[in-house]
Coordinates of N, CA, C and O and ligand atoms in Angstrom, one line a residue:
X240 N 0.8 -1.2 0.0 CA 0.0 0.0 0.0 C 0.9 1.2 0.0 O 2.0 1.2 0.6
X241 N 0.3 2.4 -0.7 CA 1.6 3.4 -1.0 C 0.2 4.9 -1.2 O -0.9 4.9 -1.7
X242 N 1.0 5.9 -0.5 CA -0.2 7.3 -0.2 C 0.7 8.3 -1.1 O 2.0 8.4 -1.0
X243 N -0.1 8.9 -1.8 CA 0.4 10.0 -2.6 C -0.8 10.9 -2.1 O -1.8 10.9 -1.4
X244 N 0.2 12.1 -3.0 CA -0.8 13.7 -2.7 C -1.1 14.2 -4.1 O -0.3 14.4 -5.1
X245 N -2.5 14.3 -4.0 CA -2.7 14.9 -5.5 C -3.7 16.6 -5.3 O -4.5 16.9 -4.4
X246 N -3.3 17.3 -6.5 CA -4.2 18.5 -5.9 C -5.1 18.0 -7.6 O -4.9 17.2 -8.5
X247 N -6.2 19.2 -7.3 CA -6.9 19.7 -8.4 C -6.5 21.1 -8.4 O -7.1 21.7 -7.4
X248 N -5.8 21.8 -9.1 CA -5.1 22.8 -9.7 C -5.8 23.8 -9.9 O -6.9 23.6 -10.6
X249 N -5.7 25.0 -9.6 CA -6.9 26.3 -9.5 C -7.3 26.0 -11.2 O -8.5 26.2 -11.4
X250 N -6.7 25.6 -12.3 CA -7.1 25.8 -13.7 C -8.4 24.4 -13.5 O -9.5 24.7 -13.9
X251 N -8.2 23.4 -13.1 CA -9.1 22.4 -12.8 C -10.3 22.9 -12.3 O -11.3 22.8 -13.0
X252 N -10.3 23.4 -11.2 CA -11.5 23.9 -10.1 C -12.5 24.2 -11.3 O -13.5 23.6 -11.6
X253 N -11.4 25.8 -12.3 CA -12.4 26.5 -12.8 C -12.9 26.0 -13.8 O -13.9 26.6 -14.4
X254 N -12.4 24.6 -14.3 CA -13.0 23.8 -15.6 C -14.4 23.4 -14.9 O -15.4 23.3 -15.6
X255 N -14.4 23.0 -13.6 CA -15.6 22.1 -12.9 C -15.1 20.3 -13.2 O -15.8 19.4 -13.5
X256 N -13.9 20.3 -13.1 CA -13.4 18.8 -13.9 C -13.1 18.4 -12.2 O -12.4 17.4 -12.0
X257 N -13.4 18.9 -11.4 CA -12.8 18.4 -10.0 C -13.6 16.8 -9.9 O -12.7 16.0 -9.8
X258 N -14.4 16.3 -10.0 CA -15.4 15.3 -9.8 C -14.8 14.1 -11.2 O -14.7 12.9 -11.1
X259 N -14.6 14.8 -12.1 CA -13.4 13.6 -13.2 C -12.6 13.6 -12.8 O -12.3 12.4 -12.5
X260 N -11.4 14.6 -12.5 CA -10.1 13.7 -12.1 C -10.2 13.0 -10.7 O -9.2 12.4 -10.4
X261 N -11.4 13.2 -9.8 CA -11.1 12.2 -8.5 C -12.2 10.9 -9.1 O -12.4 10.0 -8.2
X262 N -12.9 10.7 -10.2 CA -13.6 10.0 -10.8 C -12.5 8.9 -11.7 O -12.7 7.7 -11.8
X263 N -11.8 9.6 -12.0 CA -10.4 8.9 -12.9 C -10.2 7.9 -11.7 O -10.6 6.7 -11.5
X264 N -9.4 8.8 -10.7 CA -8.5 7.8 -9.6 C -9.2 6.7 -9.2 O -8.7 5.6 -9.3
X265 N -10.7 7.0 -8.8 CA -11.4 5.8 -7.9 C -11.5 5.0 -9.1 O -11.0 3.9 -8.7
X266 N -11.9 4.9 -10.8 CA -11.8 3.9 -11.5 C -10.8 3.2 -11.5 O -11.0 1.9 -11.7
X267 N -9.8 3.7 -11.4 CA -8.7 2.4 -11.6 C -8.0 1.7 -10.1 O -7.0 1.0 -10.0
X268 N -9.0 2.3 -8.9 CA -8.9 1.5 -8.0 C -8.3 2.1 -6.7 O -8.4 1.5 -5.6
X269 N -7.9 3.1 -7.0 CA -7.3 4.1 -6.0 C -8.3 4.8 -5.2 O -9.3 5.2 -5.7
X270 N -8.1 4.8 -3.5 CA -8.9 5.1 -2.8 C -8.9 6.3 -1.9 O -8.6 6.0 -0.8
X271 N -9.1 7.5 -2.2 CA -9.3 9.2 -1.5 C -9.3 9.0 -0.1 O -10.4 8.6 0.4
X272 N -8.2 9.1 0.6 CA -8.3 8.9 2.2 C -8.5 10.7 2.7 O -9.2 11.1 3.6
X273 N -8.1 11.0 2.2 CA -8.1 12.5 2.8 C -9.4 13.2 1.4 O -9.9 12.7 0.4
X274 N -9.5 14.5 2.3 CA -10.0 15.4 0.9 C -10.0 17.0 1.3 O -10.8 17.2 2.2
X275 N -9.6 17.8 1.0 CA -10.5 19.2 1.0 C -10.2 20.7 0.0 O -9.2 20.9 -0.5
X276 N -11.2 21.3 -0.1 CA -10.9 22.6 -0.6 C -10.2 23.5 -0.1 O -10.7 23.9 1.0
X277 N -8.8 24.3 -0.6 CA -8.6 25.2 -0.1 C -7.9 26.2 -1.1 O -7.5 25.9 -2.2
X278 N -7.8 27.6 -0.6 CA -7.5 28.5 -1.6 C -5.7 29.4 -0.6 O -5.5 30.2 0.3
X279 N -4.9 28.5 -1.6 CA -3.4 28.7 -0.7 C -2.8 30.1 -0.7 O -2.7 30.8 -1.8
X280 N -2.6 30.4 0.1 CA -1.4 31.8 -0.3 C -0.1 31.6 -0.9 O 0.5 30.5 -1.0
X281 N 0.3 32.5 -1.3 CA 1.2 32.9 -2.2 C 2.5 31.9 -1.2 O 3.0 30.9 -1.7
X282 N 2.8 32.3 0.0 CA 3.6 31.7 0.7 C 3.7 30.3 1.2 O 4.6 29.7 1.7
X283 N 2.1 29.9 1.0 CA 1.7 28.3 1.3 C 2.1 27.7 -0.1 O 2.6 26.6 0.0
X284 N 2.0 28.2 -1.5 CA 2.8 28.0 -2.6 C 3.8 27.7 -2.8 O 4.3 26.9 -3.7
X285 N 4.5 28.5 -1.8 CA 6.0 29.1 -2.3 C 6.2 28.1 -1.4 O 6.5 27.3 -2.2
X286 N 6.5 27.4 -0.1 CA 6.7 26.0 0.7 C 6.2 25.0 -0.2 O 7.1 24.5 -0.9
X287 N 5.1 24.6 -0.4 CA 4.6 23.6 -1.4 C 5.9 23.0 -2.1 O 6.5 21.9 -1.8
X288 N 6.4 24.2 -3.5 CA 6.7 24.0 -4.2 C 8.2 24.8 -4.1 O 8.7 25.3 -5.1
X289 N 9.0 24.7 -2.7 CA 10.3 25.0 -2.5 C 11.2 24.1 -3.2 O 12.2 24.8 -3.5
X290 N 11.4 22.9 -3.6 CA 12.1 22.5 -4.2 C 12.5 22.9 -5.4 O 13.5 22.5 -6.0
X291 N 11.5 24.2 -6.1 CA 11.7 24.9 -7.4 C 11.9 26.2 -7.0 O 11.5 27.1 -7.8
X292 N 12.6 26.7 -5.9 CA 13.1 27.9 -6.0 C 13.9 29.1 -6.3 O 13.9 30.3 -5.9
X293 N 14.6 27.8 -7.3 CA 15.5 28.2 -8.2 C 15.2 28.3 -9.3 O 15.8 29.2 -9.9
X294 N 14.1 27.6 -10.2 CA 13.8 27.6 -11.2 C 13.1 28.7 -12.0 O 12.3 29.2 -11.3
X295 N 13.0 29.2 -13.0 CA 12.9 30.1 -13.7 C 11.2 30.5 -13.8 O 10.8 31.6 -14.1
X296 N 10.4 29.4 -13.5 CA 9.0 29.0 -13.6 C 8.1 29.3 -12.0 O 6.9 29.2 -11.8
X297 N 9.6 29.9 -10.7 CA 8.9 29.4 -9.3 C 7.9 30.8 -8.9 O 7.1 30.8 -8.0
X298 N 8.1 31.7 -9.4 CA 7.0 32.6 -9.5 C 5.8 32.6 -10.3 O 4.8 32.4 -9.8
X299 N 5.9 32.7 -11.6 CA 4.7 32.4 -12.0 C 3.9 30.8 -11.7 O 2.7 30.6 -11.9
X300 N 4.5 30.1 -11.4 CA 3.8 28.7 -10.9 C 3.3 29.2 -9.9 O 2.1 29.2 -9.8
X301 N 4.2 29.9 -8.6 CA 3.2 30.0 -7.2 C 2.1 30.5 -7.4 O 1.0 30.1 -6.9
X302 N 2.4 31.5 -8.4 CA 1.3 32.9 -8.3 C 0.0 32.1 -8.8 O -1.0 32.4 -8.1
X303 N -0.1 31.1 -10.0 CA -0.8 30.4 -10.5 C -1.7 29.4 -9.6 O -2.9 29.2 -9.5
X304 N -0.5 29.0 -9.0 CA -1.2 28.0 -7.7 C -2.0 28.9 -6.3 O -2.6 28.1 -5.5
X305 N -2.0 29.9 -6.1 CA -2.3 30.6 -5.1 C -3.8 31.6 -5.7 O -4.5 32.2 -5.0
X306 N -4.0 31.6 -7.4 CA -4.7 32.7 -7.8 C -6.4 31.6 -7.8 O -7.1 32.1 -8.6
X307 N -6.8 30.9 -7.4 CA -8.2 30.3 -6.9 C -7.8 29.4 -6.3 O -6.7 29.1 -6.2
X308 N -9.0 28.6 -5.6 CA -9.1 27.6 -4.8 C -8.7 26.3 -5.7 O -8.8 26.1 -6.9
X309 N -8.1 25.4 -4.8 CA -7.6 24.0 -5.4 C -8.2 23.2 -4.7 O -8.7 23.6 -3.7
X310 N -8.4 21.1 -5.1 CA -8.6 20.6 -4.2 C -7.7 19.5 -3.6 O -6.8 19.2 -4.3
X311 N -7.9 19.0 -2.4 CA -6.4 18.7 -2.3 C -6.7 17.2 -1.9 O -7.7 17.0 -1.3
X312 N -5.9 16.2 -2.2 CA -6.3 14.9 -1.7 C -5.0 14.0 -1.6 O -4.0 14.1 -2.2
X313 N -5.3 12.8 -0.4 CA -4.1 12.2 0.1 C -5.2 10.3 -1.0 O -6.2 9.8 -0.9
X314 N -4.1 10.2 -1.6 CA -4.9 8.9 -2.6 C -4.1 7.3 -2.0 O -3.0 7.4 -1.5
X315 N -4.7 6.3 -2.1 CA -4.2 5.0 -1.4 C -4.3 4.0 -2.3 O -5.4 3.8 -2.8
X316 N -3.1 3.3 -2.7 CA -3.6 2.1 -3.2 C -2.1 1.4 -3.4 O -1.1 1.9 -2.9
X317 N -2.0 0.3 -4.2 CA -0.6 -0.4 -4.5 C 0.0 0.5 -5.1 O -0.8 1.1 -5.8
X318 N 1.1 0.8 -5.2 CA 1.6 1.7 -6.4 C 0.9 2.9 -6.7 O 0.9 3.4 -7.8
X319 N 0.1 3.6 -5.5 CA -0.8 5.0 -6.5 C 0.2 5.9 -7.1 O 0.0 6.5 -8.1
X320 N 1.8 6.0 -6.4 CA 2.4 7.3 -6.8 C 2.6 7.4 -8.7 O 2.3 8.3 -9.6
X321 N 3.1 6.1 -8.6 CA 3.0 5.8 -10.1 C 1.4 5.8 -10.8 O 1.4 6.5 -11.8
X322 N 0.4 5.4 -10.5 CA -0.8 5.1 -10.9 C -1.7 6.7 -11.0 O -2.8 7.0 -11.6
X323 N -1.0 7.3 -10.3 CA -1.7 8.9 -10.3 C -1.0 9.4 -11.6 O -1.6 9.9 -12.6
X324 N 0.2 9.0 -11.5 CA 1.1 9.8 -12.6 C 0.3 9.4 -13.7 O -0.5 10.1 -14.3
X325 N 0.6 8.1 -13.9 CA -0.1 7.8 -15.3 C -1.4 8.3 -15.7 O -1.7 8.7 -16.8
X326 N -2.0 8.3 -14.9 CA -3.5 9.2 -14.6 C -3.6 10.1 -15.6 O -4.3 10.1 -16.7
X327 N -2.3 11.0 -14.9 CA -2.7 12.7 -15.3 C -1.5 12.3 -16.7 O -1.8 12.6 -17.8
X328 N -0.7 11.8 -16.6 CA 0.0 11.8 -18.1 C 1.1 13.2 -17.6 O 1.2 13.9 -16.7
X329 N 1.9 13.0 -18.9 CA 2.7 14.3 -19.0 C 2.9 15.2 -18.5 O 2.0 15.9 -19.0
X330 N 3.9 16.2 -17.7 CA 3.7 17.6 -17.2 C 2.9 18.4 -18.2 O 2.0 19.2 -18.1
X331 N 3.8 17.9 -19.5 CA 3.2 18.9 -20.8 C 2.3 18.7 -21.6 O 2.7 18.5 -22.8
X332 N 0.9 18.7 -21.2 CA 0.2 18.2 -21.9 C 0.5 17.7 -23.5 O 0.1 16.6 -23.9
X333 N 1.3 18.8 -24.4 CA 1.7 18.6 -25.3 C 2.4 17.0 -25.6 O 2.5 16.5 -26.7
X334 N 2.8 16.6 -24.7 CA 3.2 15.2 -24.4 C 2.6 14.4 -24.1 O 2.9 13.4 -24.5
X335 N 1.5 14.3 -23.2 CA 0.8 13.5 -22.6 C -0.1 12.8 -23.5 O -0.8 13.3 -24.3
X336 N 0.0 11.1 -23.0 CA -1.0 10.1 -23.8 C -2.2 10.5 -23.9 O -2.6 11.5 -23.3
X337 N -2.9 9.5 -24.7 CA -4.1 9.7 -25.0 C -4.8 9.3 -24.1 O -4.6 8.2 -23.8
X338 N -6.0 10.0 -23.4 CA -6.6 9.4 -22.3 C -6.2 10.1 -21.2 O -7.1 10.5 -20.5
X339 N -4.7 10.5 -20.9 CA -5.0 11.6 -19.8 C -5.5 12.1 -19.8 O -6.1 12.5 -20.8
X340 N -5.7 12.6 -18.1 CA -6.0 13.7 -17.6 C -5.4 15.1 -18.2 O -5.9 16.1 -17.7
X341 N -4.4 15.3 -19.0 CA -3.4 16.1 -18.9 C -4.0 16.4 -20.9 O -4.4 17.4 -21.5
X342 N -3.9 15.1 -21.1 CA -4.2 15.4 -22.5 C -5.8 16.0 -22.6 O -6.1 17.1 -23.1
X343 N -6.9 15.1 -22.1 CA -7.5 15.6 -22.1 C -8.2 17.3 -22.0 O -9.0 17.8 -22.7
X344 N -7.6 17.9 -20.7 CA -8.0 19.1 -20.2 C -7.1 20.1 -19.8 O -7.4 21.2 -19.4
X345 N -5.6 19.5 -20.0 CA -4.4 20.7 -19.9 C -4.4 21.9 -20.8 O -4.8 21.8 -21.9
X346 N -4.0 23.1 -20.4 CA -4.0 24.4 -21.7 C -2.5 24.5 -21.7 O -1.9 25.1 -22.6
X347 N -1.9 23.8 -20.7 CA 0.1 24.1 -21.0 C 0.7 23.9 -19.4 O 0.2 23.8 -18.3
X348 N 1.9 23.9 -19.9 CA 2.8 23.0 -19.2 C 3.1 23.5 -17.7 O 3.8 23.0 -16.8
X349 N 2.2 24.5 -17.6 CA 1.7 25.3 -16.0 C 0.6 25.3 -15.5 O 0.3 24.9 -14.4
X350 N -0.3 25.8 -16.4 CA -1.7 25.0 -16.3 C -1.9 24.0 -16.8 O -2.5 24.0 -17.9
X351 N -1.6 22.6 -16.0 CA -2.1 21.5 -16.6 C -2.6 20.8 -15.6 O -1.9 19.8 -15.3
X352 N -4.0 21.2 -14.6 CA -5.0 20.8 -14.3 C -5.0 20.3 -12.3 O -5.6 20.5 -11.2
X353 N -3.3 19.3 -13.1 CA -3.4 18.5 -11.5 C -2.0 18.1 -11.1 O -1.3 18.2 -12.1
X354 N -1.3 17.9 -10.1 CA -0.4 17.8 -9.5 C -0.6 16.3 -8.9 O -1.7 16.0 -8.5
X355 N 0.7 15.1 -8.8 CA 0.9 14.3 -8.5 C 2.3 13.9 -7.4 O 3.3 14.2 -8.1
X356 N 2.5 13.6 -6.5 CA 3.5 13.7 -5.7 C 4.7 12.4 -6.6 O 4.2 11.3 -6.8
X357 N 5.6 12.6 -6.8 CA 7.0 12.2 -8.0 C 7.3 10.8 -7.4 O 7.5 9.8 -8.2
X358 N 7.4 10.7 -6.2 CA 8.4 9.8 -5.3 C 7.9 9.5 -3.6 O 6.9 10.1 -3.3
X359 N 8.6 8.7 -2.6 CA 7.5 8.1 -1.5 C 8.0 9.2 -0.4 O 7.3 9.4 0.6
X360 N 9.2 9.8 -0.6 CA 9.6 11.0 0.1 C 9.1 12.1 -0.1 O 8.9 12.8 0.9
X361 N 8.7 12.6 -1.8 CA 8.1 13.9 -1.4 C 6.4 13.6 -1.4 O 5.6 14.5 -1.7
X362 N 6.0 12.3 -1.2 CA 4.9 12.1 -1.3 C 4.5 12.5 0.1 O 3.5 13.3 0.2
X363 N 5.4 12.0 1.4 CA 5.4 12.1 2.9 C 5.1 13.4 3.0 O 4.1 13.9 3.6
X364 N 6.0 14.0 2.5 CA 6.3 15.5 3.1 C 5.0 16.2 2.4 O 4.4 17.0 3.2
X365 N 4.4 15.9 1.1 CA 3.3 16.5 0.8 C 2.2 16.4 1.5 O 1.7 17.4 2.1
X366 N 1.7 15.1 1.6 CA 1.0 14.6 2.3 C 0.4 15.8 3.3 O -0.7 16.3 3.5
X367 N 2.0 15.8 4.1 CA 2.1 15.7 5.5 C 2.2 17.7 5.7 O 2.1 18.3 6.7
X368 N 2.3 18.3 4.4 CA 2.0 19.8 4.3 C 0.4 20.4 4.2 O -0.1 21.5 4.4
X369 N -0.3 19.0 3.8 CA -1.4 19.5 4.2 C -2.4 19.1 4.9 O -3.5 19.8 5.0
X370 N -2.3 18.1 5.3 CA -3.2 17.4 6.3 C -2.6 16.7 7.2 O -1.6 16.0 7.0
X371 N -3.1 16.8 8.4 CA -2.6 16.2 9.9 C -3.0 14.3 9.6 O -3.3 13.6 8.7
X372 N -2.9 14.3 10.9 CA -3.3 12.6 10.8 C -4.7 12.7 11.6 O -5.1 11.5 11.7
X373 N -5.4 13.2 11.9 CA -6.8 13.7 12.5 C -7.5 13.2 11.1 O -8.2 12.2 10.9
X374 N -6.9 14.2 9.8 CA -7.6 14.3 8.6 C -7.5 13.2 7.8 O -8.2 13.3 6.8
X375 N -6.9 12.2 7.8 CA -6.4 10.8 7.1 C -7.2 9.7 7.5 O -6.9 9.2 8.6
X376 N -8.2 9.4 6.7 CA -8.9 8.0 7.3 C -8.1 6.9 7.2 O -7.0 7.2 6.6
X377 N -8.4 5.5 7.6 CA -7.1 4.4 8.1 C -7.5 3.4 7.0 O -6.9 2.3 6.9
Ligands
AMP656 P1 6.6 18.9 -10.5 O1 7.2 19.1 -9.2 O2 7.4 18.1 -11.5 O3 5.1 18.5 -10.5 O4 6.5 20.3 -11.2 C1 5.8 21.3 -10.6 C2 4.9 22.0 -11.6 O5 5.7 23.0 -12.1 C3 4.4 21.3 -12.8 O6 3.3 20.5 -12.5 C4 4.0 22.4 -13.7 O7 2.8 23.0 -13.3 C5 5.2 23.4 -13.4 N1 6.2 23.3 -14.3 C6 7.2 22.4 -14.5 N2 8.0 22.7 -15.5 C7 7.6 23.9 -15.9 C8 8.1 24.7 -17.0 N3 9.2 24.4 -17.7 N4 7.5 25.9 -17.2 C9 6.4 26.3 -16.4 N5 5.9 25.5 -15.4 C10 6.5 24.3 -15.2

């Protein structure tokens, strides 16, 4: 059994696609232990996504991630970290298979809908950035 963190991406919310991409995950078997709406600040962004704060992208991504509400979820299953990925497909949509989430409803390689945690370390720490263990059903 393996917990990843997936958001729905302020560009997601405003599609109304929030109910397909947590509709995707439960199809292929993956089970939403956590859930909720929230709308992050610029500096809950900018933690989120410290590991890019070097990168050329770490401002307008925060700003992007902070400009509406997102939804946020902790997902459970064998293998979800990989199984989400494949999910959503590609960072760049432009890349992403047929059938993603990504191909489906991405507009580009910042706005592209949904976030998937990479690996079981920054899956922890994601997790663990936004929901307590109060919030995590067993
Ligand atoms: P990752 O940690 O790989 O999920 O990357 C974080 C997010 O940064 C991605 O989901 C994209 O939204 C964004 N991102 C990654 N690469 C780029 C890029 N070259 N230009 C703009 N945004 C990017």
């Amino acid at each position: 059994m393996e917990r990843t963190l997936s958001i729905v991406k302020p560009d997601g919310v405003r599609k109304n696609i929030v109910g397909e991409v947590i509709g995707r995950f439960e199809k292929s078997g993956l089970k939403v232990v956590a859930l909720k709406m929230a709308s992050l600040t610029r500096k809950e962004a900018e933690g989120f996504y410290a590991v890019h704060c070097k990168r050329p992208f770490f401002g307008s991504l925060t700003e992007f991630m902070s400009s509406g509400p997102v939804v946020l979820m902790a997902i459970e299953g064998a293998g979800a970290i990989k199984k989400v990925r494949d999910i959503m497909g590609a960072t760049d949509p432009k890349n992403a298979a047929p059938g993603t989430i990504r191909k489906d409803f991405a507009d580009s390689i910042e706005s592209n809908v949904v976030h998937g945690s990479d690996a079981p370390e920054t899956a922890a720490f994601e997790i663990g950035y936004f929901f307590n263990a109060l919030e995590i059903r067993c």
